[in-house]
Structure formats: C-alpha cells, structure tokens
C-alpha cells in the first residue's frame, strides 16, 4: 500500500499539524507496519488551488503577503509543507483509483474555507481530493472523523450534488448545518459510549458513494484532544470498521491523519495512534 509523504511535509514547529507527519513517516520507514511504501507526491499546482479557493486568497498565500497562515507565520518552508501535502491528496486519489487504497500523511485541511484559512488549516486538500476523484467516479463520500467538525469542507463542497458528507465530531468547533438531508450527515457525540455507534451510522450514510475520503482524526482520543472514555482501542476498532466497510463494498479509499494533539501525550504517542489507521487499512 502506498502512502504519500516527502520531507517537505514536516517543519520544525510546536504545532502537531505540521510536525507529526515526520514521526509517522519515520515509524513507517522503520517497518512498524509491514507492506507500506512511502512515495513522494508532486506539489499542488496553481490551477488546482483555484478549483477550491478564491484567487485573492491563493495569491496572498503563495506570495506571503498574507503574513500569517492558519498553521503559523508565513515562511517558504510552511508554504512548501502545504503545497506538497495538498498535492499528496491528489496523488493518493489517483493511486486509490488504480489499486483500491492509499494513504497520505497530510493534516490540517478540513477547516479551510474558500477565502481563508481557519483553525490550523490553510488549504482544503480534502476538497481537492474529492474534485479529482469526481473526474473518474460519479459520487464521492467524505467521512470526517476528526474531533472537530469540517465546516470548511462543507462550505466548499456542500452544494456539490455528487459529494456526500458524513461528519462525526466530539466538539462543536466549526459546526455546519446540513442543507441537503440525503447527502449531509453530521453528529456531535458527547458520551464516549455512543461514539462507535455514531460512526456506524455515519458509515451507513456513505452507502451510495463510489469513492471514500477518510479524514481520520485521533483527537477524539481522551488524551489527544477529545473526550473522556474514547481510547486507543476504540479508535482502532473505528478504523477497522471503516477499512472493512471499504473492502466489503469494494469502494476505493484514501485516508489521511487529521487532528491528534500532544500534552499529556508525546508526539511519538500521537504518531503511534495514527499508525493504527495505517494498520487497519493494511489488514
Ligand atoms: Zn480536530
């Protein structure tokens, strides 16, 4: 199984969003999940960025005139991180269309709106991935299991009749209001014992799709940004449920590590949680 990553993804930063991919990649290079091949992506192009964001916003991000990006002060390194990790979403889609599944170590996507970044997310690579997939299939599902809602993805793609959104959150950050009941599903879970059932219901809503984009947050975890009672074991079960669903339905899938935060956990422990997503899709 191919997972898209290159050294430009990660920069020296206190923010896990732009630093943890290096640790996940190191674990994969050490062979912690046998059968995975890390592949360098091509960066996102200007034309691709204009498919998902406003030209003025993109100009200010590319030139640096914006001053500050959602994931920190503008720098050539941070810009490269965003351009390569967004391009990786496109490359992962193309690989999954060929082989059935692929991963991408890109975080920090689902809050980005058309005309601005928000909450650590500068560019919405999920939206790009969906549009790329729609060049090849009829309907795309986005299963967002980050601890927070993906209001950016909804803002960009909610009106697209070929995109189905299912979003299970444990926080009300970046919440959105479904406008198309058939294609839009959002659920907020406040009781850990109801989390897996909520995920199962969300997966059920993905039944009509021909391609799945799975945004796999580890921040629902009780020590990684989420709520008490959501454990590593539950999240491993969750990811196996999603992977099994894709395999049984023969739906091509890409996955990307969404949120997952340190303190009390170390960056290594957060990366270890994300490895479980990779393991689930290798099985
Ligand atoms: Zn989050």
Short mmCIF file of C-alpha atoms and ligand atoms in Angstrom, two decimals:
data_model
loop_
_atom_site.label_atom_id
_atom_site.label_comp_id
_atom_site.label_asym_id
_atom_site.label_seq_id
_atom_site.Cartn_x
_atom_site.Cartn_y
_atom_site.Cartn_z
CA UNK A 1 0.00 0.00 0.00
CA UNK A 2 1.35 3.40 -1.00
CA UNK A 3 1.37 6.33 1.41
CA UNK A 4 2.26 9.74 0.07
CA UNK A 5 4.80 11.77 2.01
CA UNK A 6 8.01 13.68 1.45
CA UNK A 7 10.33 15.55 3.79
CA UNK A 8 8.81 18.92 2.84
CA UNK A 9 5.59 17.96 4.69
CA UNK A 10 7.06 18.49 8.14
CA UNK A 11 8.63 21.62 9.55
CA UNK A 12 10.11 22.42 12.95
CA UNK A 13 7.07 23.69 14.80
CA UNK A 14 5.29 23.24 18.09
CA UNK A 15 2.13 22.57 16.10
CA UNK A 16 1.49 18.86 15.66
CA UNK A 17 -0.43 19.57 12.44
CA UNK A 18 2.77 20.46 10.60
CA UNK A 19 5.29 18.37 12.54
CA UNK A 20 3.81 14.96 13.30
CA UNK A 21 3.97 13.55 9.75
CA UNK A 22 7.78 13.28 10.14
CA UNK A 23 7.37 10.96 13.12
CA UNK A 24 4.64 8.87 11.47
CA UNK A 25 6.87 8.57 8.38
CA UNK A 26 9.86 7.54 10.50
CA UNK A 27 7.81 4.79 12.12
CA UNK A 28 6.71 3.60 8.69
CA UNK A 29 10.29 3.70 7.38
CA UNK A 30 11.29 1.56 10.36
CA UNK A 31 8.83 -1.04 9.11
CA UNK A 32 6.37 -0.71 12.01
CA UNK A 33 3.56 -1.52 9.55
CA UNK A 34 4.86 -4.10 7.04
CA UNK A 35 3.81 -3.66 3.44
CA UNK A 36 3.72 0.13 3.34
CA UNK A 37 5.68 2.09 0.75
CA UNK A 38 6.26 5.82 1.23
CA UNK A 39 6.01 7.72 -2.06
CA UNK A 40 6.87 11.38 -2.73
CA UNK A 41 3.99 13.39 -4.24
CA UNK A 42 4.05 16.22 -6.76
CA UNK A 43 3.14 19.58 -5.19
CA UNK A 44 -0.30 21.05 -5.78
CA UNK A 45 -0.47 23.35 -8.81
CA UNK A 46 -1.83 26.89 -9.00
CA UNK A 47 -4.72 25.70 -11.19
CA UNK A 48 -5.61 23.01 -8.67
CA UNK A 49 -5.65 25.55 -5.84
CA UNK A 50 -8.04 27.74 -7.84
CA UNK A 51 -10.51 24.84 -8.01
CA UNK A 52 -11.04 25.03 -4.25
CA UNK A 53 -10.10 28.55 -3.12
CA UNK A 54 -10.62 32.17 -4.15
CA UNK A 55 -7.88 33.67 -6.36
CA UNK A 56 -7.17 36.56 -3.94
CA UNK A 57 -6.68 34.18 -1.03
CA UNK A 58 -4.40 31.90 -3.04
CA UNK A 59 -2.37 34.88 -4.26
CA UNK A 60 -1.82 36.09 -0.69
CA UNK A 61 -0.85 32.58 0.48
CA UNK A 62 1.58 31.97 -2.39
CA UNK A 63 3.21 35.40 -2.26
CA UNK A 64 3.40 35.58 1.52
CA UNK A 65 1.52 38.89 1.59
CA UNK A 66 -0.98 37.21 3.95
CA UNK A 67 1.70 37.41 6.68
CA UNK A 68 0.28 34.61 8.77
CA UNK A 69 -1.11 31.26 7.73
CA UNK A 70 -3.55 29.19 9.78
CA UNK A 71 -0.69 26.91 10.85
CA UNK A 72 1.81 29.65 11.79
CA UNK A 73 3.73 32.65 10.46
CA UNK A 74 4.23 32.51 6.67
CA UNK A 75 7.58 31.04 5.66
CA UNK A 76 8.82 29.34 2.49
CA UNK A 77 9.08 26.10 4.50
CA UNK A 78 5.49 26.28 5.76
CA UNK A 79 4.27 27.10 2.25
CA UNK A 80 6.16 24.10 0.82
CA UNK A 81 4.71 21.90 3.53
CA UNK A 82 1.21 22.93 2.47
CA UNK A 83 1.84 22.66 -1.27
CA UNK A 84 3.38 19.17 -1.10
CA UNK A 85 0.91 17.77 1.42
CA UNK A 86 -2.05 19.10 -0.62
CA UNK A 87 -0.58 17.60 -3.81
CA UNK A 88 -0.29 14.32 -1.93
CA UNK A 89 -4.06 14.21 -1.55
CA UNK A 90 -4.43 14.28 -5.35
CA UNK A 91 -1.74 11.64 -5.82
CA UNK A 92 -3.36 9.42 -3.19
CA UNK A 93 -6.70 9.63 -5.03
CA UNK A 94 -5.10 8.61 -8.34
CA UNK A 95 -3.32 5.70 -6.62
CA UNK A 96 -6.52 4.53 -4.89
CA UNK A 97 -8.35 4.59 -8.23
CA UNK A 98 -5.64 2.24 -9.55
CA UNK A 99 -5.10 -0.07 -6.57
CA UNK A 100 -8.11 0.42 -4.28
CA UNK A 101 -6.50 2.25 -1.39
CA UNK A 102 -3.81 4.74 -0.50
CA UNK A 103 -2.78 6.95 2.37
CA UNK A 104 -1.46 10.47 2.64
CA UNK A 105 0.26 11.94 5.71
CA UNK A 106 -1.41 15.31 5.27
CA UNK A 107 -3.08 17.01 8.27
CA UNK A 108 -4.73 20.39 8.68
CA UNK A 109 -7.28 20.58 5.89
CA UNK A 110 -10.96 20.44 6.81
CA UNK A 111 -11.43 23.89 8.42
CA UNK A 112 -10.04 25.84 5.45
CA UNK A 113 -12.78 27.87 3.74
CA UNK A 114 -12.83 29.16 0.16
CA UNK A 115 -11.45 32.58 1.07
CA UNK A 116 -9.50 31.99 4.27
CA UNK A 117 -7.71 29.52 6.49
CA UNK A 118 -9.10 28.60 9.88
CA UNK A 119 -8.03 26.60 12.94
CA UNK A 120 -4.64 25.35 11.69
CA UNK A 121 -6.00 24.59 8.20
CA UNK A 122 -4.76 26.71 5.27
CA UNK A 123 -5.73 24.74 2.15
CA UNK A 124 -8.58 22.25 1.92
CA UNK A 125 -6.87 19.27 0.31
CA UNK A 126 -9.92 17.13 1.07
CA UNK A 127 -11.97 19.30 -1.28
CA UNK A 128 -9.33 18.95 -3.98
CA UNK A 129 -9.21 15.18 -3.48
CA UNK A 130 -12.99 14.98 -3.92
CA UNK A 131 -12.93 17.00 -7.16
CA UNK A 132 -10.08 14.89 -8.55
CA UNK A 133 -11.96 11.68 -7.70
CA UNK A 134 -15.11 13.08 -9.35
CA UNK A 135 -13.24 13.19 -12.67
CA UNK A 136 -13.31 9.37 -12.51
CA UNK A 137 -16.35 8.34 -10.45
CA UNK A 138 -19.93 9.54 -10.06
CA UNK A 139 -20.16 10.14 -6.31
CA UNK A 140 -17.61 10.76 -3.58
CA UNK A 141 -18.06 10.40 0.16
CA UNK A 142 -16.11 12.34 2.75
CA UNK A 143 -16.07 10.66 6.15
CA UNK A 144 -14.71 13.18 8.63
CA UNK A 145 -13.89 11.60 11.99
CA UNK A 146 -11.76 14.38 13.37
CA UNK A 147 -12.74 15.58 16.86
CA UNK A 148 -14.00 18.80 15.28
CA UNK A 149 -16.49 19.44 12.52
CA UNK A 150 -15.28 20.05 8.97
CA UNK A 151 -17.09 23.30 8.33
CA UNK A 152 -14.56 24.28 5.67
CA UNK A 153 -15.21 21.18 3.60
CA UNK A 154 -18.95 21.80 3.88
CA UNK A 155 -18.53 25.45 2.82
CA UNK A 156 -16.59 24.45 -0.29
CA UNK A 157 -18.38 21.23 -1.34
CA UNK A 158 -21.72 21.16 0.46
CA UNK A 159 -23.61 22.31 -2.64
CA UNK A 160 -21.95 19.78 -4.94
CA UNK A 161 -24.66 17.20 -5.79
CA UNK A 162 -22.08 14.42 -6.20
CA UNK A 163 -20.45 14.81 -2.79
CA UNK A 164 -21.82 13.07 0.31
CA UNK A 165 -20.61 14.34 3.69
CA UNK A 166 -20.65 12.42 6.97
CA UNK A 167 -19.07 14.21 9.90
CA UNK A 168 -18.90 12.83 13.47
CA UNK A 169 -17.41 15.22 15.99
CA UNK A 170 -16.92 15.36 19.75
CA UNK A 171 -16.77 19.18 19.80
CA UNK A 172 -18.90 21.94 18.29
CA UNK A 173 -15.93 23.70 16.68
CA UNK A 174 -16.58 24.61 13.02
CA UNK A 175 -20.04 23.08 13.07
CA UNK A 176 -22.23 23.30 9.97
CA UNK A 177 -25.91 22.96 9.21
CA UNK A 178 -26.92 20.23 6.75
CA UNK A 179 -28.72 21.73 3.77
CA UNK A 180 -29.34 18.51 1.81
CA UNK A 181 -30.58 15.73 4.15
CA UNK A 182 -29.89 12.99 1.61
CA UNK A 183 -26.22 13.92 1.25
CA UNK A 184 -25.36 15.61 4.54
CA UNK A 185 -24.94 13.90 7.90
CA UNK A 186 -23.44 15.47 10.99
CA UNK A 187 -23.44 14.18 14.54
CA UNK A 188 -21.94 15.51 17.74
CA UNK A 189 -21.05 12.87 20.34
CA UNK A 190 -20.69 13.90 23.98
CA UNK A 191 -20.77 10.42 25.53
CA UNK A 192 -17.88 8.10 24.62
CA UNK A 193 -20.07 5.02 24.90
CA UNK A 194 -22.07 6.28 21.91
CA UNK A 195 -19.09 7.07 19.69
CA UNK A 196 -18.74 3.83 17.73
CA UNK A 197 -22.48 3.60 17.10
CA UNK A 198 -22.39 7.16 15.74
CA UNK A 199 -19.53 6.19 13.42
CA UNK A 200 -21.50 3.14 12.26
CA UNK A 201 -24.48 5.38 11.40
CA UNK A 202 -22.20 7.79 9.54
CA UNK A 203 -20.71 4.93 7.51
CA UNK A 204 -24.22 3.80 6.62
CA UNK A 205 -24.77 7.22 5.08
CA UNK A 206 -21.82 6.55 2.76
CA UNK A 207 -23.65 3.64 1.09
CA UNK A 208 -24.23 5.43 -2.24
CA UNK A 209 -20.64 6.55 -2.83
CA UNK A 210 -18.17 5.23 -5.40
CA UNK A 211 -15.08 6.60 -3.64
CA UNK A 212 -14.32 7.41 0.00
CA UNK A 213 -12.08 10.07 1.52
CA UNK A 214 -11.48 9.21 5.16
CA UNK A 215 -10.19 12.01 7.37
CA UNK A 216 -9.01 10.01 10.36
CA UNK A 217 -8.62 12.15 13.44
CA UNK A 218 -7.00 10.82 16.58
CA UNK A 219 -8.12 13.89 18.50
CA UNK A 220 -11.36 12.26 19.69
CA UNK A 221 -8.97 10.29 21.98
CA UNK A 222 -9.35 11.26 25.63
CA UNK A 223 -5.68 12.30 25.88
CA UNK A 224 -5.16 13.67 22.36
CA UNK A 225 -7.77 16.45 22.38
CA UNK A 226 -11.06 14.59 22.73
CA UNK A 227 -13.48 13.41 25.40
CA UNK A 228 -13.14 11.11 28.38
CA UNK A 229 -13.69 7.47 27.59
CA UNK A 230 -12.55 7.45 23.95
CA UNK A 231 -9.49 5.20 23.99
CA UNK A 232 -6.87 3.98 21.54
CA UNK A 233 -8.68 0.65 21.41
CA UNK A 234 -11.95 2.32 20.42
CA UNK A 235 -10.25 4.33 17.69
CA UNK A 236 -8.51 1.19 16.41
CA UNK A 237 -11.93 -0.52 16.26
CA UNK A 238 -13.34 2.52 14.48
CA UNK A 239 -10.63 2.43 11.81
CA UNK A 240 -11.06 -1.31 11.30
CA UNK A 241 -14.78 -0.73 10.87
CA UNK A 242 -14.12 1.86 8.14
CA UNK A 243 -11.45 -0.24 6.41
CA UNK A 244 -13.66 -3.35 6.49
CA UNK A 245 -16.60 -1.38 5.09
CA UNK A 246 -14.46 -0.17 2.15
CA UNK A 247 -13.15 -3.68 1.49
CA UNK A 248 -16.61 -5.29 1.61
CA UNK A 249 -18.23 -2.62 -0.57
CA UNK A 250 -15.17 -2.53 -2.87
CA UNK A 251 -15.06 1.24 -2.52
CA UNK A 252 -11.66 2.79 -3.28
CA UNK A 253 -10.46 4.83 -0.33
CA UNK A 254 -7.83 7.28 0.74
CA UNK A 255 -7.10 8.11 4.34
CA UNK A 256 -5.23 10.99 5.95
CA UNK A 257 -4.34 11.67 9.59
CA UNK A 258 -6.45 14.54 10.87
CA UNK A 259 -6.14 16.05 14.36
CA UNK A 260 -4.28 14.47 17.24
CA UNK A 261 -2.50 16.53 19.87
CA UNK A 262 0.26 16.20 22.44
CA UNK A 263 0.27 17.03 26.14
CA UNK A 264 -0.13 14.78 28.02
CA UNK A 265 0.86 12.50 25.11
CA UNK A 266 4.25 12.78 23.41
CA UNK A 267 4.47 13.38 19.66
CA UNK A 268 5.61 9.73 19.33
CA UNK A 269 2.49 8.55 21.16
CA UNK A 270 0.26 10.64 18.89
CA UNK A 271 2.07 9.23 15.84
CA UNK A 272 1.57 5.73 17.26
CA UNK A 273 -2.19 6.36 17.37
CA UNK A 274 -2.14 7.39 13.71
CA UNK A 275 -0.24 4.19 12.82
CA UNK A 276 -3.34 2.26 13.84
CA UNK A 277 -5.19 3.82 10.90
CA UNK A 278 -2.46 2.55 8.57
CA UNK A 279 -2.61 -0.91 10.19
CA UNK A 280 -6.38 -1.04 9.74
CA UNK A 281 -6.08 -0.46 6.00
CA UNK A 282 -3.17 -2.92 5.62
CA UNK A 283 -5.21 -5.80 7.08
ZN1 LIG B 1 -9.61 18.48 15.05
#
